[in-house]
Amino acid sequence: MIIIYDFDGTLTPFGIPQYEILKKFGYDDEKLLKRVMDLMKKEGLSLYQSFYKTYEDILKENNTEMSFANITLGSNDVAFNPRVLAYFEEMQEKNSGINHFIVTSGLEEYVRNTEIGTLVNGIYGVTYHRKGDIFTTVDRLVTDEEKPKIIEKIIENNKNKKVIYVGDGLTDKYAFEFVHSLGGICIYVGTTGKDFEGYKILKENGIVDEYFSRDFSEESDFKNFIEKEMLPEYKRI
């Protein structure tokens, strides 16, 4: 079995990446998103094209190179949802043969450098071409529409058709649709009324199966559900 997780908003409490390098230059979520949206309208870019062009522009304006140290700044201190790290640590210890992957529209190197980086089997996110230590131009942009293609490759590489996808919003629509089309299980996690509204929209479209709080603790409904789905896998070992 394969379990694939979105990152921001699913494993963390924040809906968008919390890049410390941008906060260092005075960009909180509101200010950053306003600039991203303004650039989208001005240049006719997609959301993710605009986000990363804005990211690059901010660093250039502040005479800051896109080095590994700069783009991963603060990654060691990323806040996760309740008991997320303990959940993955326990999964590793059980050695059940179940593989866990993260597919994110965030920077792959940043996520790899967080505490969760060594606790999963693979991370797929936005990548850049590099010249030595410097990140230059976008190599792979992970849009909402691109996620199913990555998920398909993960399944092919692992020769496994049973898959669970865990996401937190309408931006996961295409991933949910694809996994559901394969007969997989789609889990929507959230904490607010707004989250539940998003779930209801996707549920009405028949592409989401379960809704749980973003709580990964031992006694949580989410953890209990995953444990039940894992039982057939344990019996094979």
Short mmCIF file of C-alpha atoms in Angstrom, two decimals:
data_model
loop_
_atom_site.label_atom_id
_atom_site.label_comp_id
_atom_site.label_asym_id
_atom_site.label_seq_id
_atom_site.Cartn_x
_atom_site.Cartn_y
_atom_site.Cartn_z
CA MET A 1 0.00 0.00 0.00
CA ILE A 2 1.09 3.57 -0.73
CA ILE A 3 -0.02 6.61 1.25
CA ILE A 4 0.56 9.99 -0.43
CA TYR A 5 0.25 13.25 1.49
CA ASP A 6 0.00 16.86 0.49
CA PHE A 7 2.31 18.99 2.67
CA ASP A 8 1.13 22.54 3.43
CA GLY A 9 -2.18 22.47 5.27
CA THR A 10 -2.18 18.67 5.47
CA LEU A 11 0.91 17.94 7.52
CA THR A 12 1.40 21.55 8.63
CA PRO A 13 -1.18 24.00 10.04
CA PHE A 14 -0.56 26.53 7.24
CA GLY A 15 -2.28 26.57 3.87
CA ILE A 16 0.68 28.11 2.05
CA PRO A 17 4.46 27.57 2.45
CA GLN A 18 6.02 29.45 5.37
CA TYR A 19 9.35 30.37 3.78
CA GLU A 20 11.48 32.08 6.40
CA ILE A 21 13.58 33.85 3.76
CA LEU A 22 10.47 35.75 2.59
CA LYS A 23 9.42 36.62 6.14
CA LYS A 24 12.94 37.94 6.68
CA PHE A 25 12.19 40.55 4.02
CA GLY A 26 8.85 41.54 5.54
CA TYR A 27 6.43 39.28 3.71
CA ASP A 28 3.71 37.70 5.81
CA ASP A 29 1.01 35.58 4.13
CA GLU A 30 -1.28 38.52 3.36
CA LYS A 31 1.42 40.72 1.82
CA LEU A 32 2.90 37.82 -0.16
CA LEU A 33 -0.44 36.64 -1.58
CA LYS A 34 -1.39 40.19 -2.61
CA ARG A 35 1.84 40.52 -4.58
CA VAL A 36 1.35 37.07 -6.13
CA MET A 37 -2.21 37.89 -7.19
CA ASP A 38 -1.21 41.29 -8.57
CA LEU A 39 1.49 39.65 -10.70
CA MET A 40 -0.98 37.03 -11.94
CA LYS A 41 -3.30 39.76 -13.22
CA LYS A 42 -0.51 41.89 -14.65
CA GLU A 43 1.35 39.17 -16.55
CA GLY A 44 -1.37 36.58 -17.06
CA LEU A 45 0.51 33.89 -15.15
CA SER A 46 -0.88 30.85 -13.39
CA LEU A 47 -0.96 30.86 -9.58
CA TYR A 48 2.18 28.76 -9.20
CA GLN A 49 4.11 30.56 -11.94
CA SER A 50 3.30 33.83 -10.22
CA PHE A 51 4.19 32.49 -6.76
CA TYR A 52 7.68 31.38 -7.73
CA LYS A 53 8.39 34.41 -9.91
CA THR A 54 7.42 36.55 -6.91
CA TYR A 55 9.68 34.44 -4.70
CA GLU A 56 12.61 34.93 -7.09
CA ASP A 57 11.92 38.66 -7.49
CA ILE A 58 11.86 39.27 -3.73
CA LEU A 59 15.25 37.62 -3.31
CA LYS A 60 16.72 39.59 -6.22
CA GLU A 61 15.37 42.88 -4.85
CA ASN A 62 17.14 42.13 -1.59
CA ASN A 63 20.42 41.10 -3.26
CA THR A 64 20.04 37.56 -1.96
CA GLU A 65 21.15 34.51 -3.88
CA MET A 66 18.90 31.49 -4.24
CA SER A 67 21.40 29.28 -2.45
CA PHE A 68 20.53 26.07 -0.64
CA ALA A 69 21.06 27.77 2.73
CA ASN A 70 18.72 30.64 1.82
CA ILE A 71 15.87 28.63 0.35
CA THR A 72 15.90 26.13 3.23
CA LEU A 73 16.17 28.82 5.89
CA GLY A 74 13.85 27.92 8.78
CA SER A 75 13.01 24.46 7.42
CA ASN A 76 14.34 22.79 10.58
CA ASP A 77 11.77 24.70 12.62
CA VAL A 78 8.65 24.01 10.55
CA ALA A 79 5.55 23.52 12.71
CA PHE A 80 3.57 20.35 12.03
CA ASN A 81 0.02 19.36 12.87
CA PRO A 82 -0.51 17.47 16.16
CA ARG A 83 1.66 14.34 16.43
CA VAL A 84 2.61 14.28 12.73
CA LEU A 85 6.26 13.45 13.41
CA ALA A 86 5.37 10.78 15.97
CA TYR A 87 2.97 9.26 13.45
CA PHE A 88 5.66 8.89 10.78
CA GLU A 89 8.26 7.71 13.28
CA GLU A 90 5.89 4.95 14.39
CA MET A 91 5.18 3.99 10.78
CA GLN A 92 8.92 3.63 10.20
CA GLU A 93 9.37 1.49 13.31
CA LYS A 94 6.58 -0.88 12.31
CA ASN A 95 8.43 -1.66 9.07
CA SER A 96 5.13 -2.73 7.54
CA GLY A 97 6.22 -2.41 3.93
CA ILE A 98 3.80 0.47 3.46
CA ASN A 99 5.41 3.39 1.63
CA HIS A 100 4.74 7.03 2.44
CA PHE A 101 5.27 9.89 -0.03
CA ILE A 102 4.78 13.65 -0.05
CA VAL A 103 3.63 15.44 -3.20
CA THR A 104 3.71 19.21 -2.78
CA SER A 105 3.55 22.42 -4.75
CA GLY A 106 6.19 23.73 -2.36
CA LEU A 107 9.95 23.63 -2.81
CA GLU A 108 11.16 20.04 -2.74
CA GLU A 109 14.53 20.87 -1.17
CA TYR A 110 12.83 22.84 1.59
CA VAL A 111 10.51 19.95 2.51
CA ARG A 112 13.38 17.44 2.32
CA ASN A 113 15.27 19.57 4.83
CA THR A 114 12.46 19.54 7.41
CA GLU A 115 12.28 16.99 10.22
CA ILE A 116 9.91 14.89 8.14
CA GLY A 117 12.42 14.51 5.31
CA THR A 118 13.97 11.31 6.64
CA LEU A 119 10.67 9.78 7.77
CA VAL A 120 9.07 9.22 4.35
CA ASN A 121 10.03 7.18 1.30
CA GLY A 122 10.00 10.05 -1.15
CA ILE A 123 9.25 13.76 -1.61
CA TYR A 124 8.15 15.34 -4.89
CA GLY A 125 7.88 19.10 -5.14
CA VAL A 126 9.00 22.13 -7.13
CA THR A 127 12.61 21.77 -8.30
CA TYR A 128 15.11 24.19 -9.79
CA HIS A 129 18.03 23.81 -12.12
CA ARG A 130 21.25 24.38 -10.22
CA LYS A 131 24.69 25.77 -10.88
CA GLY A 132 26.70 24.57 -7.95
CA ASP A 133 24.96 25.82 -4.82
CA ILE A 134 22.78 28.33 -6.68
CA PHE A 135 19.24 27.58 -7.81
CA THR A 136 18.64 29.22 -11.18
CA THR A 137 15.42 28.50 -13.10
CA VAL A 138 12.41 26.30 -12.36
CA ASP A 139 12.88 22.74 -13.54
CA ARG A 140 9.61 21.15 -12.36
CA LEU A 141 6.59 23.20 -11.35
CA VAL A 142 4.09 21.12 -9.40
CA THR A 143 0.67 22.54 -10.16
CA ASP A 144 -2.65 21.09 -9.00
CA GLU A 145 -3.05 19.50 -12.44
CA GLU A 146 0.47 18.06 -12.35
CA LYS A 147 0.02 16.13 -9.11
CA PRO A 148 -1.84 13.17 -10.71
CA LYS A 149 1.08 12.61 -13.11
CA ILE A 150 3.51 12.42 -10.20
CA ILE A 151 1.19 10.12 -8.27
CA GLU A 152 0.95 7.86 -11.32
CA LYS A 153 4.76 7.61 -11.49
CA ILE A 154 4.97 6.80 -7.78
CA ILE A 155 2.48 3.97 -8.23
CA GLU A 156 4.31 2.64 -11.29
CA ASN A 157 7.70 2.78 -9.56
CA ASN A 158 6.37 0.92 -6.54
CA LYS A 159 4.34 -1.61 -8.55
CA ASN A 160 1.44 -1.01 -6.24
CA LYS A 161 -2.12 -0.12 -7.18
CA LYS A 162 -3.55 0.35 -3.68
CA VAL A 163 -3.17 3.98 -2.75
CA ILE A 164 -4.49 6.46 -0.20
CA TYR A 165 -4.26 10.21 -0.83
CA VAL A 166 -4.46 12.70 2.04
CA GLY A 167 -5.14 16.36 1.21
CA ASP A 168 -6.65 19.45 2.79
CA GLY A 169 -8.42 21.56 0.20
CA LEU A 170 -9.91 22.24 -3.19
CA THR A 171 -6.40 22.54 -4.62
CA ASP A 172 -6.17 18.75 -4.15
CA LYS A 173 -9.15 18.18 -6.44
CA TYR A 174 -7.17 16.69 -9.33
CA ALA A 175 -5.17 14.40 -7.06
CA PHE A 176 -8.37 13.23 -5.36
CA GLU A 177 -10.03 12.63 -8.73
CA PHE A 178 -7.13 10.58 -10.04
CA VAL A 179 -6.70 8.42 -6.94
CA HIS A 180 -10.47 7.86 -6.74
CA SER A 181 -10.51 6.77 -10.41
CA LEU A 182 -8.03 4.02 -9.49
CA GLY A 183 -10.26 2.77 -6.70
CA GLY A 184 -8.04 4.36 -4.07
CA ILE A 185 -9.13 6.06 -0.85
CA CYS A 186 -9.24 9.85 -0.62
CA ILE A 187 -9.05 11.52 2.79
CA TYR A 188 -9.73 15.21 3.39
CA VAL A 189 -8.28 16.65 6.59
CA GLY A 190 -9.24 19.97 8.15
CA THR A 191 -9.95 21.91 11.34
CA THR A 192 -12.37 24.73 10.49
CA GLY A 193 -15.86 25.19 9.08
CA LYS A 194 -14.31 26.47 5.88
CA ASP A 195 -12.34 23.22 5.59
CA PHE A 196 -15.55 21.23 5.91
CA GLU A 197 -17.23 23.29 3.20
CA GLY A 198 -14.40 22.34 0.83
CA TYR A 199 -14.85 18.70 1.78
CA LYS A 200 -18.59 18.85 1.08
CA ILE A 201 -17.98 20.23 -2.42
CA LEU A 202 -15.57 17.40 -3.25
CA LYS A 203 -17.78 14.83 -1.52
CA GLU A 204 -20.74 15.89 -3.66
CA ASN A 205 -18.54 15.33 -6.72
CA GLY A 206 -17.90 11.80 -5.47
CA ILE A 207 -14.12 12.09 -5.24
CA VAL A 208 -13.52 12.18 -1.47
CA ASP A 209 -14.28 9.32 0.89
CA GLU A 210 -13.45 10.49 4.42
CA TYR A 211 -13.09 13.68 6.47
CA PHE A 212 -10.92 13.81 9.60
CA SER A 213 -9.46 16.48 11.85
CA ARG A 214 -5.80 17.29 11.17
CA ASP A 215 -4.79 15.28 14.20
CA PHE A 216 -2.32 12.41 13.74
CA SER A 217 -2.19 11.33 17.37
CA GLU A 218 -2.52 7.71 18.48
CA GLU A 219 -6.16 8.03 19.51
CA SER A 220 -7.27 10.18 16.55
CA ASP A 221 -9.92 9.10 14.06
CA PHE A 222 -7.42 9.58 11.25
CA LYS A 223 -4.82 7.30 12.83
CA ASN A 224 -7.43 4.66 13.66
CA PHE A 225 -8.67 4.67 10.08
CA ILE A 226 -5.15 4.29 8.66
CA GLU A 227 -4.42 1.44 11.07
CA LYS A 228 -7.50 -0.45 9.88
CA GLU A 229 -6.49 0.00 6.25
CA MET A 230 -3.02 -1.27 7.08
CA LEU A 231 -4.18 -4.54 8.67
CA PRO A 232 -4.25 -6.51 5.38
CA GLU A 233 -0.70 -5.33 4.71
CA TYR A 234 0.51 -6.60 8.09
CA LYS A 235 -0.94 -10.03 7.37
CA ARG A 236 1.25 -10.34 4.28
CA ILE A 237 4.47 -9.82 6.23
#
